[in-house]
Short mmCIF file of C-alpha atoms in Angstrom, two decimals:
data_model
loop_
_atom_site.label_atom_id
_atom_site.label_comp_id
_atom_site.label_asym_id
_atom_site.label_seq_id
_atom_site.Cartn_x
_atom_site.Cartn_y
_atom_site.Cartn_z
CA MET A 1 -6.44 8.00 5.97
CA PHE A 2 -6.68 9.47 2.46
CA TYR A 3 -5.20 12.97 2.26
CA GLY A 4 -6.76 13.97 5.56
CA PHE A 5 -10.08 12.22 4.93
CA VAL A 6 -10.83 9.31 7.26
CA PRO A 7 -13.58 7.14 5.75
CA ARG A 8 -15.90 5.13 7.92
CA SER A 9 -15.91 2.28 5.38
CA ARG A 10 -12.86 0.47 4.01
CA PHE A 11 -14.71 -0.64 0.88
CA LEU A 12 -14.22 1.49 -2.25
CA LEU A 13 -16.60 0.49 -5.03
CA GLY A 14 -16.50 1.05 -8.78
CA THR A 15 -19.57 2.09 -10.77
CA ALA A 16 -19.07 0.47 -14.19
CA GLY A 17 -20.90 -2.47 -15.75
CA TYR A 18 -24.00 -2.74 -13.56
CA PRO A 19 -27.26 -4.04 -15.09
CA SER A 20 -29.08 -0.80 -14.30
CA PRO A 21 -28.68 2.49 -12.40
CA ASP A 22 -31.11 1.22 -9.77
CA ILE A 23 -29.03 -1.89 -9.08
CA LEU A 24 -25.89 0.26 -8.93
CA GLN A 25 -27.53 2.48 -6.34
CA GLN A 26 -28.66 -0.51 -4.26
CA ALA A 27 -25.19 -2.10 -4.48
CA ILE A 28 -23.48 1.06 -3.25
CA CYS A 29 -25.86 1.18 -0.29
CA ALA A 30 -25.37 -2.53 0.46
CA ALA A 31 -21.60 -2.07 0.31
CA ASP A 32 -21.84 0.90 2.68
CA ALA A 33 -19.14 2.45 0.49
CA GLU A 34 -18.37 6.09 1.21
CA ILE A 35 -16.04 6.39 -1.77
CA ILE A 36 -17.02 5.38 -5.30
CA THR A 37 -14.82 5.45 -8.37
CA VAL A 38 -16.05 6.93 -11.62
CA SER A 39 -14.49 6.84 -15.07
CA LEU A 40 -14.62 10.16 -16.87
CA ARG A 41 -15.36 8.27 -20.10
CA ARG A 42 -18.33 6.52 -18.50
CA GLU A 43 -19.70 9.77 -17.13
CA GLY A 44 -19.35 11.37 -20.54
CA SER A 45 -21.26 8.56 -22.23
CA GLN A 46 -24.10 8.65 -19.69
CA GLY A 47 -24.49 12.43 -19.61
CA GLY A 48 -26.27 14.32 -16.85
CA ALA A 49 -28.39 11.36 -15.71
CA PHE A 50 -25.39 9.57 -14.26
CA ARG A 51 -24.18 12.76 -12.58
CA ASP A 52 -27.63 13.21 -11.03
CA LEU A 53 -27.45 9.67 -9.66
CA LEU A 54 -24.08 10.40 -8.08
CA SER A 55 -25.42 13.51 -6.39
CA GLN A 56 -28.37 11.55 -4.98
CA LEU A 57 -26.05 8.95 -3.47
CA ASN A 58 -24.13 11.59 -1.51
CA ARG A 59 -20.84 9.68 -1.73
CA ARG A 60 -17.29 10.93 -2.18
CA VAL A 61 -16.30 10.52 -5.83
CA LEU A 62 -12.86 9.28 -6.85
CA PRO A 63 -12.56 9.93 -10.62
CA ASN A 64 -10.17 7.69 -12.51
CA THR A 65 -8.14 7.80 -15.69
CA ALA A 66 -9.20 4.31 -16.82
CA GLY A 67 -8.22 3.47 -20.37
CA CYS A 68 -5.29 5.89 -20.57
CA HIS A 69 -2.06 4.59 -22.10
CA SER A 70 0.23 7.61 -21.99
CA VAL A 71 1.27 10.41 -19.66
CA LYS A 72 -0.38 13.05 -21.83
CA GLU A 73 -3.66 11.15 -22.02
CA ALA A 74 -3.77 10.47 -18.27
CA VAL A 75 -2.89 14.04 -17.29
CA THR A 76 -5.41 15.54 -19.70
CA THR A 77 -8.13 13.22 -18.38
CA ALA A 78 -7.25 14.13 -14.79
CA TYR A 79 -7.65 17.85 -15.52
CA MET A 80 -11.01 17.22 -17.13
CA ALA A 81 -12.12 15.13 -14.15
CA ARG A 82 -11.09 17.80 -11.66
CA GLU A 83 -13.15 20.38 -13.50
CA LEU A 84 -16.17 18.12 -13.92
CA PHE A 85 -16.31 16.63 -10.43
CA ASP A 86 -14.79 19.55 -8.51
CA THR A 87 -12.33 17.39 -6.58
CA PRO A 88 -8.52 17.21 -6.36
CA TRP A 89 -8.75 13.43 -5.99
CA ILE A 90 -7.75 11.29 -8.96
CA LYS A 91 -7.22 7.56 -9.30
CA LEU A 92 -4.29 7.50 -11.68
CA GLU A 93 -4.11 4.67 -14.19
CA VAL A 94 -1.55 4.60 -17.00
CA ILE A 95 -1.83 1.22 -18.69
CA GLY A 96 1.32 -0.30 -20.17
CA ASN A 97 0.04 -3.63 -21.47
CA ALA A 98 -3.25 -4.11 -23.27
CA ASP A 99 -3.59 -7.79 -22.29
CA THR A 100 -2.72 -7.70 -18.58
CA LEU A 101 -3.73 -4.05 -18.04
CA GLN A 102 -0.56 -3.76 -15.99
CA PRO A 103 0.42 -0.15 -15.27
CA ASP A 104 3.39 1.41 -17.03
CA PRO A 105 5.61 2.25 -14.03
CA PHE A 106 7.67 4.88 -15.83
CA ALA A 107 4.70 6.76 -17.24
CA LEU A 108 2.81 6.35 -13.96
CA VAL A 109 5.54 8.04 -11.92
CA GLU A 110 5.92 10.84 -14.47
CA ALA A 111 2.17 11.51 -14.57
CA ALA A 112 1.96 11.39 -10.76
CA ARG A 113 4.76 13.95 -10.47
CA ILE A 114 3.00 16.34 -12.86
CA LEU A 115 -0.36 16.03 -11.15
CA CYS A 116 0.91 16.21 -7.56
CA ALA A 117 2.87 19.37 -8.43
CA ASP A 118 -0.39 20.97 -9.59
CA GLY A 119 -2.37 20.19 -6.46
CA PHE A 120 -3.93 16.82 -7.30
CA GLN A 121 -4.26 14.22 -4.57
CA VAL A 122 -3.24 11.14 -6.48
CA PHE A 123 -4.28 7.53 -5.85
CA PRO A 124 -1.90 5.59 -8.14
CA TYR A 125 -2.81 2.15 -9.47
CA THR A 126 0.51 0.32 -9.34
CA THR A 127 2.10 -3.09 -8.93
CA GLU A 128 3.61 -4.40 -5.70
CA ASP A 129 7.09 -3.23 -6.81
CA LEU A 130 8.83 -1.53 -3.88
CA ILE A 131 10.97 0.76 -6.04
CA VAL A 132 7.96 2.02 -7.98
CA GLY A 133 6.20 2.62 -4.68
CA GLU A 134 9.13 4.69 -3.42
CA LYS A 135 9.20 6.76 -6.62
CA LEU A 136 5.46 7.45 -6.36
CA LEU A 137 5.87 8.70 -2.79
CA GLU A 138 8.78 10.89 -3.89
CA ALA A 139 6.52 12.28 -6.62
CA GLY A 140 4.07 13.45 -3.95
CA CYS A 141 1.57 10.59 -3.59
CA GLU A 142 0.35 9.88 -0.06
CA VAL A 143 -1.58 6.70 -0.94
CA LEU A 144 -0.49 3.62 -2.90
CA MET A 145 -2.86 1.16 -4.60
CA PRO A 146 -1.07 -2.07 -5.57
CA TRP A 147 -2.94 -4.61 -7.64
CA GLY A 148 -3.89 -8.03 -6.35
CA ALA A 149 -4.07 -9.42 -9.89
CA PRO A 150 -4.90 -8.08 -13.38
CA ILE A 151 -8.02 -5.90 -13.58
CA GLY A 152 -11.21 -7.92 -13.88
CA SER A 153 -9.43 -11.29 -13.58
CA GLY A 154 -10.84 -12.32 -10.20
CA GLN A 155 -7.61 -14.18 -9.41
CA GLY A 156 -7.22 -12.67 -5.97
CA LEU A 157 -3.78 -12.10 -4.46
CA ARG A 158 -1.35 -13.63 -6.96
CA ASN A 159 1.78 -12.54 -5.10
CA ILE A 160 1.00 -12.79 -1.41
CA GLU A 161 4.61 -12.60 -0.25
CA GLY A 162 5.23 -9.58 -2.46
CA LEU A 163 2.17 -7.83 -1.03
CA ARG A 164 3.21 -8.79 2.49
CA SER A 165 6.61 -7.17 1.87
CA PHE A 166 4.91 -4.12 0.35
CA ARG A 167 2.79 -3.71 3.50
CA ALA A 168 5.81 -4.12 5.78
CA TRP A 169 7.99 -1.71 3.77
CA PHE A 170 5.36 1.04 3.58
CA LYS A 171 4.10 0.56 7.11
CA ASP A 172 2.92 4.15 7.58
CA VAL A 173 1.41 4.66 4.11
CA PRO A 174 -2.29 4.04 3.41
CA LEU A 175 -2.43 1.02 1.07
CA VAL A 176 -5.45 -0.05 -0.95
CA ILE A 177 -5.64 -3.33 -2.87
CA ASP A 178 -6.93 -2.34 -6.29
CA ALA A 179 -7.86 -4.85 -9.01
CA GLY A 180 -8.07 -8.61 -9.27
CA ILE A 181 -10.26 -9.35 -6.24
CA GLY A 182 -12.98 -11.80 -7.26
CA ALA A 183 -14.38 -13.24 -4.03
CA PRO A 184 -15.13 -11.97 -0.52
CA SER A 185 -12.62 -14.47 0.91
CA GLN A 186 -9.87 -12.83 -1.16
CA ALA A 187 -10.83 -9.40 0.17
CA ALA A 188 -10.74 -10.72 3.73
CA GLN A 189 -7.29 -12.20 3.09
CA ALA A 190 -5.98 -8.83 1.91
CA MET A 191 -7.34 -7.10 5.00
CA GLU A 192 -5.82 -9.78 7.22
CA LEU A 193 -2.42 -8.87 5.71
CA GLY A 194 -2.90 -5.37 7.05
CA PHE A 195 -4.04 -3.44 3.99
CA ASP A 196 -6.19 -0.44 4.71
CA ALA A 197 -8.97 -0.85 2.15
CA ILE A 198 -10.18 -2.72 -0.92
CA LEU A 199 -11.20 -1.20 -4.25
CA LEU A 200 -13.12 -3.39 -6.68
CA ASN A 201 -15.79 -3.25 -9.35
CA THR A 202 -16.21 -6.31 -11.57
CA ALA A 203 -16.75 -8.88 -8.80
CA VAL A 204 -19.85 -7.00 -7.68
CA ALA A 205 -21.11 -5.55 -10.98
CA LYS A 206 -21.00 -8.91 -12.81
CA ALA A 207 -22.35 -11.08 -9.99
CA GLN A 208 -25.72 -12.79 -10.48
CA ASP A 209 -26.96 -10.64 -7.61
CA PRO A 210 -24.77 -7.51 -7.38
CA VAL A 211 -26.58 -6.15 -4.34
CA ALA A 212 -26.13 -9.34 -2.30
CA MET A 213 -22.51 -9.62 -3.45
CA ALA A 214 -21.81 -6.04 -2.37
CA GLY A 215 -23.10 -6.90 1.08
CA ALA A 216 -20.98 -10.06 1.17
CA PHE A 217 -17.83 -8.11 0.34
CA ALA A 218 -18.64 -5.48 2.95
CA GLY A 219 -18.91 -8.18 5.62
CA ALA A 220 -15.70 -9.90 4.50
CA ILE A 221 -13.73 -6.65 4.56
CA ARG A 222 -14.93 -5.86 8.06
CA ALA A 223 -14.09 -9.40 9.21
CA GLY A 224 -10.60 -9.26 7.70
CA GLN A 225 -9.89 -5.91 9.33
CA ALA A 226 -11.14 -7.15 12.70
CA ALA A 227 -8.98 -10.28 12.42
CA HIS A 228 -5.89 -8.22 11.64
CA GLN A 229 -6.52 -5.96 14.63
CA ALA A 230 -7.12 -8.95 16.90
CA GLY A 231 -3.82 -10.53 15.84
CA LEU A 232 -3.74 -13.71 13.79
CA MET A 233 -1.93 -16.73 15.16
CA GLU A 234 1.41 -17.57 13.57
CA ARG A 235 1.57 -20.46 11.14
CA ARG A 236 3.42 -23.54 12.32
CA GLU A 237 5.19 -26.24 10.37
CA MET A 238 4.07 -28.94 12.80
CA ALA A 239 0.96 -29.68 14.83
CA ALA A 240 0.66 -28.20 18.31
CA ALA A 241 -1.83 -29.68 20.74
CA SER A 242 -4.26 -27.15 22.17
CA THR A 243 -5.00 -29.38 25.18
CA PRO A 244 -2.21 -29.39 27.81
CA VAL A 245 -0.67 -32.66 28.95
CA PHE A 246 -0.97 -31.62 32.59
CA GLY A 247 -4.16 -32.95 34.16
CA LEU A 248 -4.71 -35.85 31.75
CA ALA A 249 -5.75 -39.17 33.24
CA GLN A 250 -2.95 -41.64 33.85
CA PHE A 251 -3.45 -45.28 32.91
CA SER A 252 -1.17 -48.08 34.00
#
């Protein structure tokens, strides 16, 4: 699914903001997440202890360029992450607005082009804009990660029809909903639309019980995927009786 790697789990989990390393470890296990995202800045602030924890978890690491606001900053951070974590994977974030944390589409495409040309396997955090998606694929990306809502907002899928169109347009591209998911029901909804995976952090890390919440999200993601594969019924404008008229008792 992701650059030749087919994960068993469709739940990608972030590692920032947990009450303790022990709770983080338990949450990752409860989520059954094979891929975890790590900010280079967080790793640098925690030192070797955090790196040791990652090695114990035996998960695939997806470093990210969180907090970067320019092409130069994002590219430099990506090179540092590749050296530190020994992986070509990079979750590319180039923030364009400090309030909404919306990505800068122009800088994002430019940074993606530079990194893909140098052998990175880029996971771009983008909006549900079809043109931006096309440009990212032209730049060399093989995965797209549209947001559901602003990072950490918990608003869920703010533009369902836009995301539905994004899924239909890029039907053969792995798509991951990244950012804005705040409840398991929202994650299930995204999977029901046909998205391939969910990436989130805050909704688990800031829950009263992060471990239980991680498990809840894991179950919701599996349920949403199963529902999509089973085929959801079409919505109707009017009621439709499930009991046939034929065979009903006749009264005169």
